[in-house]
CSV table of C-alpha atoms (C1' of nucleotides) in Angstrom, one decimal:
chain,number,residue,atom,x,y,z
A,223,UNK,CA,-7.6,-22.3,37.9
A,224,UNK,CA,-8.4,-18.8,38.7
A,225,UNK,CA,-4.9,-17.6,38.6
A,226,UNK,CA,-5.3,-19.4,34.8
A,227,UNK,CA,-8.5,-17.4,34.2
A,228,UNK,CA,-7.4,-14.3,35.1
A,229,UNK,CA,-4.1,-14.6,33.0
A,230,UNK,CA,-6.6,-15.3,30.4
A,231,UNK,CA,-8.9,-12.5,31.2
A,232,UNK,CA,-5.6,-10.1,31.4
A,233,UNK,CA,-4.4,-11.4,28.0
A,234,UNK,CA,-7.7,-10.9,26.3
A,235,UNK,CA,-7.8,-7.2,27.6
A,236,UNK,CA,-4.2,-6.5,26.2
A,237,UNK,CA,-4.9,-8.0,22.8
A,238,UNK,CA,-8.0,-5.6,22.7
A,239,UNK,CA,-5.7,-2.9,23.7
A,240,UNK,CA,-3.7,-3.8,21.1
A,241,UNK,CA,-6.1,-3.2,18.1
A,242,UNK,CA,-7.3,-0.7,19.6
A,243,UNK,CA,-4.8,1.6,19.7
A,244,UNK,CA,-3.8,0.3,16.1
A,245,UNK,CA,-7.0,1.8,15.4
A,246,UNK,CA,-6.8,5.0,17.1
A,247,UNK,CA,-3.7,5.5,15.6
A,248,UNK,CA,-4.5,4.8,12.3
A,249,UNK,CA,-7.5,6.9,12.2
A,250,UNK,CA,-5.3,10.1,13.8
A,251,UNK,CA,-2.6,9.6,11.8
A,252,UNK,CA,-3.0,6.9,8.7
A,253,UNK,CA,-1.8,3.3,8.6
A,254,UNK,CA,1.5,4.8,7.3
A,255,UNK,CA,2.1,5.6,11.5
A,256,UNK,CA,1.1,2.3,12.4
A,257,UNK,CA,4.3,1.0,12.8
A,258,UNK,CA,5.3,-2.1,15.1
A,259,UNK,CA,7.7,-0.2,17.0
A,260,UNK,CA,4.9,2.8,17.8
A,261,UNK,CA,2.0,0.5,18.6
A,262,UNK,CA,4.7,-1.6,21.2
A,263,UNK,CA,5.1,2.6,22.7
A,264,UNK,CA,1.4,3.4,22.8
A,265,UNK,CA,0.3,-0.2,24.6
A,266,UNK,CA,3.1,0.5,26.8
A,267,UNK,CA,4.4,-3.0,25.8
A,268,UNK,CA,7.6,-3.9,23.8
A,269,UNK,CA,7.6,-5.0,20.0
A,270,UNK,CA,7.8,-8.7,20.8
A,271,UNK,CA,4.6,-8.6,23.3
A,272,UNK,CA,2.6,-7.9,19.8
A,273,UNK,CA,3.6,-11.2,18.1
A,274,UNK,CA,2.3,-12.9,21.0
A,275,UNK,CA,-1.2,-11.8,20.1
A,276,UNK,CA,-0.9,-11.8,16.5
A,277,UNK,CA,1.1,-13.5,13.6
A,278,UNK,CA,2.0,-10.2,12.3
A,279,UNK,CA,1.0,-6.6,11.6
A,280,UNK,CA,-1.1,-7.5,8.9
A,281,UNK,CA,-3.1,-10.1,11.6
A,282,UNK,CA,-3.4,-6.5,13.8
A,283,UNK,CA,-5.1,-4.9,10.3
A,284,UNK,CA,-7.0,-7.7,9.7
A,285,UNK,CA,-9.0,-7.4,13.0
A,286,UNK,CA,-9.1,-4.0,12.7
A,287,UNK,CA,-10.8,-4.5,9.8
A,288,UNK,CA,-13.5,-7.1,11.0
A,289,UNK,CA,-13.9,-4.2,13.9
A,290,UNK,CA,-14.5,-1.4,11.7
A,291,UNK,CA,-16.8,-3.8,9.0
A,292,UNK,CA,-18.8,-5.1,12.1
A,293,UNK,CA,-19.4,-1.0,12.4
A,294,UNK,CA,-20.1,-0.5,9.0
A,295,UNK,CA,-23.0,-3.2,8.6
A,296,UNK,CA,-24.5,-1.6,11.7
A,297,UNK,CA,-24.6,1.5,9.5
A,298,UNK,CA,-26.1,-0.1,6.2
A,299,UNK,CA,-28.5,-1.6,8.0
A,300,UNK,CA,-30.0,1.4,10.0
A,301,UNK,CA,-30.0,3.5,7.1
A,302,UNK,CA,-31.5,0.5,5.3
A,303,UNK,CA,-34.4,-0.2,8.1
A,304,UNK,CA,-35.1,3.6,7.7
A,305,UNK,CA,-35.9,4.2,4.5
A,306,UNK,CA,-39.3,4.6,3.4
A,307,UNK,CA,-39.1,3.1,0.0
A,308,UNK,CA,-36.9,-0.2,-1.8
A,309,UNK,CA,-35.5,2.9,-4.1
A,310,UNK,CA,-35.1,5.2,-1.3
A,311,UNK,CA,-33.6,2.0,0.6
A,312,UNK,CA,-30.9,1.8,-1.9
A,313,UNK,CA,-29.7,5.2,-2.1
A,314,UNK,CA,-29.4,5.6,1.6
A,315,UNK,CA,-27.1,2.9,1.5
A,316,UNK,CA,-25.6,3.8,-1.1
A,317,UNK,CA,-25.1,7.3,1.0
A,318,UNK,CA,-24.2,5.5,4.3
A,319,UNK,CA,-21.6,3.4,2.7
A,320,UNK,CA,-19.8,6.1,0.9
A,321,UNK,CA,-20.5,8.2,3.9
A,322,UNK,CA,-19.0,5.6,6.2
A,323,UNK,CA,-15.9,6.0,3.9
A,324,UNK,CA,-15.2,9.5,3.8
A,325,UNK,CA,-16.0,9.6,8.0
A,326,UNK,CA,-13.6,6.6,8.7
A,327,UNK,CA,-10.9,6.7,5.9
A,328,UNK,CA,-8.7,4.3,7.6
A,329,UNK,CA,-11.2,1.5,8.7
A,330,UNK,CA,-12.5,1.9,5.0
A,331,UNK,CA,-9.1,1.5,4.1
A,332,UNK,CA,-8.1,-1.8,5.7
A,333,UNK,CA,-11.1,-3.3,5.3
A,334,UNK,CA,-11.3,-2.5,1.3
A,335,UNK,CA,-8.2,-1.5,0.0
A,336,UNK,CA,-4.8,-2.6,1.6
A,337,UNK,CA,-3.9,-6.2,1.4
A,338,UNK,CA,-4.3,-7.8,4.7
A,339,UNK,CA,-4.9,-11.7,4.8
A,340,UNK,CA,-8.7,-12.1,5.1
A,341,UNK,CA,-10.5,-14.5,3.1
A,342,UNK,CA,-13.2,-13.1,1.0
A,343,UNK,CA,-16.1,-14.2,-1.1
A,344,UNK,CA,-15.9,-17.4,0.4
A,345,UNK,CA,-17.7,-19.2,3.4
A,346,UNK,CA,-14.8,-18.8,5.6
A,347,UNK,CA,-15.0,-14.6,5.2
A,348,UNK,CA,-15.7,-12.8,8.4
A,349,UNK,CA,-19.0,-13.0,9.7
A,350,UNK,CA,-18.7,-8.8,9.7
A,351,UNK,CA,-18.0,-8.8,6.0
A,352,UNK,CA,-20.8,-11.0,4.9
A,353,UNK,CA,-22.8,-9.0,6.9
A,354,UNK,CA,-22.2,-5.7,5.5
A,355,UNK,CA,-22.6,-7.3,2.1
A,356,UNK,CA,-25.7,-8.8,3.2
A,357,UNK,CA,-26.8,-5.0,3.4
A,358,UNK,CA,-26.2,-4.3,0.4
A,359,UNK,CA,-28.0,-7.2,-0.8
A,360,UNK,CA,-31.0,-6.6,0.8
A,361,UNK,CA,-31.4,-3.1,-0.6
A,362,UNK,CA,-30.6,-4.4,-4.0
A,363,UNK,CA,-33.1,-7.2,-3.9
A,364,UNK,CA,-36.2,-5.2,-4.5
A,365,UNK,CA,-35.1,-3.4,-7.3
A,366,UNK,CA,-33.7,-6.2,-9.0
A,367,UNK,CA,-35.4,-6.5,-13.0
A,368,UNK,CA,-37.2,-10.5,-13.0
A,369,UNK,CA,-34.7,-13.1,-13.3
A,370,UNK,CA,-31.6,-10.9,-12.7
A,371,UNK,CA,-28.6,-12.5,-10.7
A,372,UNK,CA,-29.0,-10.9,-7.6
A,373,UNK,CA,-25.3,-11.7,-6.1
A,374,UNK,CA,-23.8,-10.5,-9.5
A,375,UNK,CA,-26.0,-6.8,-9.3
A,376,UNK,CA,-25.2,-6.4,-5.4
A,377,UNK,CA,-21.8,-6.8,-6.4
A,378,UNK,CA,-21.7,-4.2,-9.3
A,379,UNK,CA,-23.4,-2.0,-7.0
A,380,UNK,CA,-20.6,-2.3,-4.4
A,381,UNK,CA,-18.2,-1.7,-7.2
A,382,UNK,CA,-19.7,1.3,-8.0
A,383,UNK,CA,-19.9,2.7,-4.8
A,384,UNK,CA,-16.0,1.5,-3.9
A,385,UNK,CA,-14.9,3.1,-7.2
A,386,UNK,CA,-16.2,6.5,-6.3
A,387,UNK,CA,-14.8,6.2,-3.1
A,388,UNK,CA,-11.4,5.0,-3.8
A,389,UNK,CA,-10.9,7.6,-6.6
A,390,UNK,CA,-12.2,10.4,-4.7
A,391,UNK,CA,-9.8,9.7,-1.6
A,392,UNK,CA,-7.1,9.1,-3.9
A,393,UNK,CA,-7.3,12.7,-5.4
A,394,UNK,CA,-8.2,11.1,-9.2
A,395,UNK,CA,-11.9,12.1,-8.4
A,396,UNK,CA,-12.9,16.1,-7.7
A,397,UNK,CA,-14.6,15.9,-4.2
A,398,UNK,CA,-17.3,18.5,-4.7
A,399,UNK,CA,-18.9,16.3,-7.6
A,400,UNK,CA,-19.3,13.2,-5.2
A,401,UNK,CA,-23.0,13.6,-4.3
A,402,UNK,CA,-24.2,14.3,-8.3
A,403,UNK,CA,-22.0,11.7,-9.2
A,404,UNK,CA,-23.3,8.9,-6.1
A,405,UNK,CA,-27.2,10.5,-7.4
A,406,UNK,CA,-26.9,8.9,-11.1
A,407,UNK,CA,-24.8,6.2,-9.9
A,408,UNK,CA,-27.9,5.1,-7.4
A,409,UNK,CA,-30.6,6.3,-10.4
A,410,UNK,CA,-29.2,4.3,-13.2
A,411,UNK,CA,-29.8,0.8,-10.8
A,412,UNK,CA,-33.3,1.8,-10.1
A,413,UNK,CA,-35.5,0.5,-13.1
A,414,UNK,CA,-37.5,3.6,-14.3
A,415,UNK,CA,-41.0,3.1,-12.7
A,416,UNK,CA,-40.1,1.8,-9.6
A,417,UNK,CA,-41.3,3.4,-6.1
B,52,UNK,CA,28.6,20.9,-28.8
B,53,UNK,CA,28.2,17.6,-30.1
B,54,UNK,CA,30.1,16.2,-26.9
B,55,UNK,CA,27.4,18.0,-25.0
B,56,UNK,CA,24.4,16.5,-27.0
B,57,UNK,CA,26.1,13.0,-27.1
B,58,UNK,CA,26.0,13.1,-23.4
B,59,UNK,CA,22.0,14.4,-23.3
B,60,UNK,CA,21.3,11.9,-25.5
B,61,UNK,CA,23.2,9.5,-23.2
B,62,UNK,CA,21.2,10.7,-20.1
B,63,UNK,CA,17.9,10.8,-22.0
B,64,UNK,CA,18.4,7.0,-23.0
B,65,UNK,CA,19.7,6.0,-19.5
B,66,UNK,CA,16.8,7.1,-18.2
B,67,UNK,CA,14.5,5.6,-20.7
B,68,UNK,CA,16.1,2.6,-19.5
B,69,UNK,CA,15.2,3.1,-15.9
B,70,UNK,CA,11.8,3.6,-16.6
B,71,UNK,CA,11.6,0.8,-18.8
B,72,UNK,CA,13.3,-1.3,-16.2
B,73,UNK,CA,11.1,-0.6,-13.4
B,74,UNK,CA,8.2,-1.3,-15.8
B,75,UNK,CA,9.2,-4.7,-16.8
B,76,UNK,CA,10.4,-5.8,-13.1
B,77,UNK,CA,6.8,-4.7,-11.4
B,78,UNK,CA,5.2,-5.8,-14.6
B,79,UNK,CA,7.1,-9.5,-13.9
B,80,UNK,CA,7.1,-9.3,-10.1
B,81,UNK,CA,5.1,-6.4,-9.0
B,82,UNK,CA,5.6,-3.5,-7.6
B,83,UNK,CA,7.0,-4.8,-3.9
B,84,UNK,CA,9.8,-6.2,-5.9
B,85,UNK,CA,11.0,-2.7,-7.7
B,86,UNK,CA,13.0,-1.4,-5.0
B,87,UNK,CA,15.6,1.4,-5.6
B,88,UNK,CA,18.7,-1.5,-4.7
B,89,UNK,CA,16.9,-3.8,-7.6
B,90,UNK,CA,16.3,-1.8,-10.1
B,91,UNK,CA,19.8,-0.1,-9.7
B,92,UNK,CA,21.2,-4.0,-10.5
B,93,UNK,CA,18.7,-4.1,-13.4
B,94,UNK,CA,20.8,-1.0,-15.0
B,95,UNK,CA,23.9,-1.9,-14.0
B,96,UNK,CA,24.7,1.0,-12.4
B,97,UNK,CA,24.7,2.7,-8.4
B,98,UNK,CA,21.0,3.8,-6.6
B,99,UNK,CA,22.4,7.5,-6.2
B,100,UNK,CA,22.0,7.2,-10.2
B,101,UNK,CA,18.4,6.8,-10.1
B,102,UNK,CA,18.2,10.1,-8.0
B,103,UNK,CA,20.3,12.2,-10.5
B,104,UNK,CA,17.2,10.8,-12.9
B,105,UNK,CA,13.9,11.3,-10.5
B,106,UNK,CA,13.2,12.8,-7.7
B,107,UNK,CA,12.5,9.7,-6.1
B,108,UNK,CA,11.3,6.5,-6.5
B,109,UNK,CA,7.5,7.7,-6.5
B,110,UNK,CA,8.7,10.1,-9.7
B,111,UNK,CA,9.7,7.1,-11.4
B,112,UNK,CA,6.7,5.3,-10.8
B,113,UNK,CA,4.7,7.9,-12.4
B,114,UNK,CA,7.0,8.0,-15.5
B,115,UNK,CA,5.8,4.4,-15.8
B,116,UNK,CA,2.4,5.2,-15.1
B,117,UNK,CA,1.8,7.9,-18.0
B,118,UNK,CA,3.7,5.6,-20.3
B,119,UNK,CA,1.5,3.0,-19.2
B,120,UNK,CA,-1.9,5.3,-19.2
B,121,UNK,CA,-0.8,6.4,-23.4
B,122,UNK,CA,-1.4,2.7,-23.8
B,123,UNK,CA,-4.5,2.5,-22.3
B,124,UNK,CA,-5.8,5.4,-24.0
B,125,UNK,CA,-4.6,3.7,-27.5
B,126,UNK,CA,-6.5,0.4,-26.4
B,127,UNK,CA,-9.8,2.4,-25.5
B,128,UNK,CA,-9.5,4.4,-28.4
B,129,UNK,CA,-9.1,1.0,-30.8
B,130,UNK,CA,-12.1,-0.2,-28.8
B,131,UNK,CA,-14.5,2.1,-29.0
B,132,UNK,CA,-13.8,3.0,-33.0
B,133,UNK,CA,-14.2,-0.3,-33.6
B,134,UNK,CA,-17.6,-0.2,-32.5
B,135,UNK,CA,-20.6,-0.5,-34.5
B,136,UNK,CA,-23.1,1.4,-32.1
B,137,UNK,CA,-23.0,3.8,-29.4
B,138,UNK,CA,-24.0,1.3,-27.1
B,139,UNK,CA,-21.4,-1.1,-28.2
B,140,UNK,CA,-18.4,1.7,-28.2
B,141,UNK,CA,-19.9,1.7,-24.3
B,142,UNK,CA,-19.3,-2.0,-23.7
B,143,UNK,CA,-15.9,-2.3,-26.0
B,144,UNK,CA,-14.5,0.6,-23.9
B,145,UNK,CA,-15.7,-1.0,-21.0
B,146,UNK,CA,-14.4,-4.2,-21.6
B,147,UNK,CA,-11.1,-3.0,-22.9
B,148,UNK,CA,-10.7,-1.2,-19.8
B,149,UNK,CA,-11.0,-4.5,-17.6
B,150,UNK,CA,-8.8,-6.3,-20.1
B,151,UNK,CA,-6.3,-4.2,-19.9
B,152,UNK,CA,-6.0,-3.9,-15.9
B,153,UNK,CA,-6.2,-7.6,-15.6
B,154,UNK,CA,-3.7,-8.0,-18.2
B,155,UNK,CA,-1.2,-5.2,-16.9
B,156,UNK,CA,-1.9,-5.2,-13.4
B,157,UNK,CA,1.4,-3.5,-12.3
B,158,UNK,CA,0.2,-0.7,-14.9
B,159,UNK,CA,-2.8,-0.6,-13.7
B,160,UNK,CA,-2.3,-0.2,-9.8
B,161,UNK,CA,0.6,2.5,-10.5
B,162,UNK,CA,-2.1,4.4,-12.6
B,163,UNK,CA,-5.4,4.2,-10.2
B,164,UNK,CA,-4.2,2.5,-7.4
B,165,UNK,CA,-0.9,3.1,-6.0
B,166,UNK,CA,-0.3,6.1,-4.2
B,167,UNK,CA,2.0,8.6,-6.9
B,168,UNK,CA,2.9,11.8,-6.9
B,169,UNK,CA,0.7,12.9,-10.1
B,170,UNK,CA,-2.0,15.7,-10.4
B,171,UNK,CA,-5.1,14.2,-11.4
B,172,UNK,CA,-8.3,16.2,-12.1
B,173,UNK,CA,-6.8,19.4,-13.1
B,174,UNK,CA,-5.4,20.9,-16.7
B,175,UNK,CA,-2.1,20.3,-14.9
B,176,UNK,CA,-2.9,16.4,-15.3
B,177,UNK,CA,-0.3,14.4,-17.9
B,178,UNK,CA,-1.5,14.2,-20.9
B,179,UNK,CA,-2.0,10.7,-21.2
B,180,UNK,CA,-4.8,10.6,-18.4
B,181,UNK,CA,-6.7,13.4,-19.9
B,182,UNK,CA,-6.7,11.4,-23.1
B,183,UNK,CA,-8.1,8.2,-21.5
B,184,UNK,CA,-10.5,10.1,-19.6
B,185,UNK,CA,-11.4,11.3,-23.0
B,186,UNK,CA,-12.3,7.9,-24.6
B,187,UNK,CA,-14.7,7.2,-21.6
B,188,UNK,CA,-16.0,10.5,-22.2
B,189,UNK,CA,-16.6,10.0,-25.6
B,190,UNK,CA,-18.1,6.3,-25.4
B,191,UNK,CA,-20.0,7.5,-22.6
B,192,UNK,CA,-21.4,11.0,-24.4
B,193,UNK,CA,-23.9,9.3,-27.2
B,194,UNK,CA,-25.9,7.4,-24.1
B,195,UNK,CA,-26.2,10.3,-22.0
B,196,UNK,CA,-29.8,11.7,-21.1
B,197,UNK,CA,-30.9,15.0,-22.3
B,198,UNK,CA,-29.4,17.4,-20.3
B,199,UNK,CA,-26.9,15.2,-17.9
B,200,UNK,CA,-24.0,15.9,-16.9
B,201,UNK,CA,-21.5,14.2,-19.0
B,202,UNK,CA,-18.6,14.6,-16.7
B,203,UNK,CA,-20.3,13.2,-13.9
B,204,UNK,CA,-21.8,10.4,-15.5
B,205,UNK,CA,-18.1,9.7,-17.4
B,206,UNK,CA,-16.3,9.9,-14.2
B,207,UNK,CA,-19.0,7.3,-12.5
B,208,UNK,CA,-19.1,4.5,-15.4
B,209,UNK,CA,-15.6,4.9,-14.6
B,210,UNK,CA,-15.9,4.3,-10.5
B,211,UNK,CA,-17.9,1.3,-11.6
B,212,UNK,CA,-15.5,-0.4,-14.0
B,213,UNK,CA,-12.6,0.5,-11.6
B,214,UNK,CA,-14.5,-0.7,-8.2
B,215,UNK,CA,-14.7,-4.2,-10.7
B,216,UNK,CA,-11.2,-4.1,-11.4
B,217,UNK,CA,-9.9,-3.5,-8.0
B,218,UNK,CA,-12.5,-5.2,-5.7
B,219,UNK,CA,-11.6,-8.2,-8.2
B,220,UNK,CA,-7.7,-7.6,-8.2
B,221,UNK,CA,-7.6,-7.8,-4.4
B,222,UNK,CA,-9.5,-11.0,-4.1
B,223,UNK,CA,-13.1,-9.4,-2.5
B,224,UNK,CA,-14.7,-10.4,-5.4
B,225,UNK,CA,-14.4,-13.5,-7.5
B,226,UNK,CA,-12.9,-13.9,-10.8
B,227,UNK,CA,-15.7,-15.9,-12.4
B,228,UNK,CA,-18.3,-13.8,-12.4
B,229,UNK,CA,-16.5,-10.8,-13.8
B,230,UNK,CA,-18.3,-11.1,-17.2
B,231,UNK,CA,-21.7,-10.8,-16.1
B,232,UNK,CA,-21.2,-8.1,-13.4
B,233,UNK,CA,-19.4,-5.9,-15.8
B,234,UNK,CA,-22.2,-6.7,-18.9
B,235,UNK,CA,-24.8,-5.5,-15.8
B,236,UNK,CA,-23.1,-2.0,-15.3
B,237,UNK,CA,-23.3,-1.5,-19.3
B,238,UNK,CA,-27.0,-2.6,-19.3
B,239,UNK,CA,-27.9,-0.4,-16.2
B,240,UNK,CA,-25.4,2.7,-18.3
B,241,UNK,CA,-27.5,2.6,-21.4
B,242,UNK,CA,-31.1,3.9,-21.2
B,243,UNK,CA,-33.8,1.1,-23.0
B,244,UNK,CA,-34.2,1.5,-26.4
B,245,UNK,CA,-30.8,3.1,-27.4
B,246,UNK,CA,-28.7,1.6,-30.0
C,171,DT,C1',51.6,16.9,-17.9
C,172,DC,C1',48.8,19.2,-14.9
C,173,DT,C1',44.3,21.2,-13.6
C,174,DT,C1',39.5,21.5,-13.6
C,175,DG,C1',35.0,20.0,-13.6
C,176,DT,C1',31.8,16.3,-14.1
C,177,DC,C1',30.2,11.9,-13.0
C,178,DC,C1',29.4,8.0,-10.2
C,179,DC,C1',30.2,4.8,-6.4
C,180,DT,C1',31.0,3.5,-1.5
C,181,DA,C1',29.3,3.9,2.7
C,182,DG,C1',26.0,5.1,5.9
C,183,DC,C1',21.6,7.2,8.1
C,184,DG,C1',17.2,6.3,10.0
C,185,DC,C1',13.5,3.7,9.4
C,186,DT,C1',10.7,-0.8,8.6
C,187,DG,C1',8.7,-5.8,10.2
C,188,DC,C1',10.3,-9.4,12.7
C,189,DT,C1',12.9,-12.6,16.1
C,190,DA,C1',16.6,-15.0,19.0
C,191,DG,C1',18.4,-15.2,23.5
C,192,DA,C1',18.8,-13.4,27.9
C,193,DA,C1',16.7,-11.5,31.9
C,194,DA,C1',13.1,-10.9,35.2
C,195,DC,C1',9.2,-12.3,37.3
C,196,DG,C1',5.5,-15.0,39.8
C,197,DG,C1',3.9,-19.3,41.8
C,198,DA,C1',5.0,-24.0,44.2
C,199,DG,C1',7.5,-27.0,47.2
C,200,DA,C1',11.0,-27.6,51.0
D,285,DT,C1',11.5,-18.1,54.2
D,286,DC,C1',14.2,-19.6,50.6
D,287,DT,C1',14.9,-22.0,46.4
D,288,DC,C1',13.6,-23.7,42.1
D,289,DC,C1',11.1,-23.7,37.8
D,290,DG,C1',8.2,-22.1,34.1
D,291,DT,C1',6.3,-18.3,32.0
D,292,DT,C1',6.5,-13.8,30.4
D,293,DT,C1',8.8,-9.9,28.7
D,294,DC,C1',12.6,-7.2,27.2
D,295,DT,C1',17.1,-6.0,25.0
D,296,DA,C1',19.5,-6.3,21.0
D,297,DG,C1',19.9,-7.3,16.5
D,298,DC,C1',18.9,-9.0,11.4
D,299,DA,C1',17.9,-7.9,6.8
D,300,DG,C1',15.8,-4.9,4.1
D,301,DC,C1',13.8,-0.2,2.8
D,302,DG,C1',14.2,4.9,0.5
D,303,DC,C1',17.5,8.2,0.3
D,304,DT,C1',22.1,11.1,0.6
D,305,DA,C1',26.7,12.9,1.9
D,306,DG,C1',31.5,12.8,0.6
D,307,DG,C1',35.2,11.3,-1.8
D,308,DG,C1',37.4,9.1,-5.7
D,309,DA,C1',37.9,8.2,-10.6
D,310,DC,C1',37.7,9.8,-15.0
D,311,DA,C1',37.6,12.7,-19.1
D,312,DA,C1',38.3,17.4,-21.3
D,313,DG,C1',41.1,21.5,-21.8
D,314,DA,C1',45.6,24.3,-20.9
DNA sequence: TCTTGTCCCTAGCGCTGCTAGAAACGGAGA
DNA sequence: TCTCCGTTTCTAGCAGCGCTAGGGACAAGA
């Protein structure tokens, strides 16, 4: 029984290791060094030990991804909470997101841009992801015109923000424009008039 | 002499060929399938031959992707002359845009997506880019406030269509309500009372 | 016919994600 | 204490990737 639990206890602990140091090594070195073979060297474990946690590398991403989204609701919603005003509400998220983005490039990047097997826009998504959209939501909701589809505005709002992101870190987007361009990107959603 | 030129005329259609193949197998199976082994097959000749062409494999994705960005200049272009009003050369540029990602999708993830070895945002940029660039910038010029920055405002329309196009590609937002999210980052481009 | 120079292919390098089969280890019963 | 058994973990290898060195075939000129 105990011998049981602890085996349990020490397995737990390694498959935390495990995305952990996927983590660490993606943030110092991109997911193009996460590699099977250097994860197995950095836990200390061999390859094989890594399929016994997860299906497969992109399983690894994937719960990177939930870590690092889990983060990044934390971070919409502070800036949210703070904000004096619903408009000033949206552009600080609009500032933490992309902020988030350009801070953590990798976590941004496995959670939005490489493929890794995680259901989304359905019931079954991450509780992290509908979280951090939830965020977003929130901060939309007030400056939403009467009678607008509130899902369907968050979501051109996250577009937004994920297209200057994804361009900018991709080099097809000057950097030094980022914050004029994220200012009219935020004032053309608030409705002239609003406070 | 005409030896000479039969053979650069030889060369120049080979590698017309490889390009075109590379095209057509991502464009059919996408661009995990076009590896160097494949698309040597697909010409019927060795890989070695593919690097007396390009540089490397990246080099001849990028051929693909300025022969698939001419297109998408021609499509915008078509779009927004076809429009009656400024605000409807907006829209028709923005919905041709969309089209034509979710109807090439291989062209459109080796143009915006896919990481290739092109200068973007620089005179040094191909041609083609600067000329699609220039249709948004055009569509986007008539609806601009007094004194705002029209490059800035051009390059975000542009995040927003291509956050749409790519949050929708990868499955993080769902097809159906394409329409109405992208007809809600027109609405929210156009100031009231412009036609 | 022989030489020269170009062209192209075979073979292979080091890497990837992933896995089969053997080895080593730890706990239980004699 | 020794042996057995089940689990855990490792070594070794597969098929595929982008890319390239080196040699062989082939065509043009003497």
């Amino acid at each position: 029984m105990t011998i049981q639990t602890r085996r349990e206890r020490e397995r737990a602990e390694r498959e935390r290791l495990i995305v952990t140091a996927a983590r660490e090594l993606a943030e110092a070195e991109g997911w193009d060094a996460v590699t099977t073979r250097r994860l197995a060297d950095e836990i200390e474990y061999s390859q094989p030990v890594l399929y016994s946690h997860f299906k497969g590398k992109g399983a690894i991403m994937a719960a990177v991804a939930v870590q690092g989204c889990e983060e990044l609701a934390e971070e919409l919603r502070a800036a949210r909470t703070a904000a004096g005003s619903s408009r000033e509400a949206l552009a600080a998220v609009g500032r933490a997101y992309t902020a988030f983005a350009r801070r953590r490039p990798a976590l941004y990047d496995v959670i939005f841009t490489l493929a890794v097997d995680l259901p989304f826009a359905t019931p079954e998504a991450p509780a992290a992801l509908q979280d951090a959209f939830g965020e977003l939501l929130q901060a939309v909701r007030p400056i939403a015109a009467e009678g607008e589809d509130m899902g369907a505005l968050t979501e051109t709002y996250w577009a937004g923000l994920h297209g200057l992101v994804t361009l900018m870190r991709s080099g097809r987007l000057p950097e030094e424009a980022h914050d004029r361009r994220l200012a009219l990107l935020i004032s053309h959603f608030v409705p002239q008039g609003t406070g």
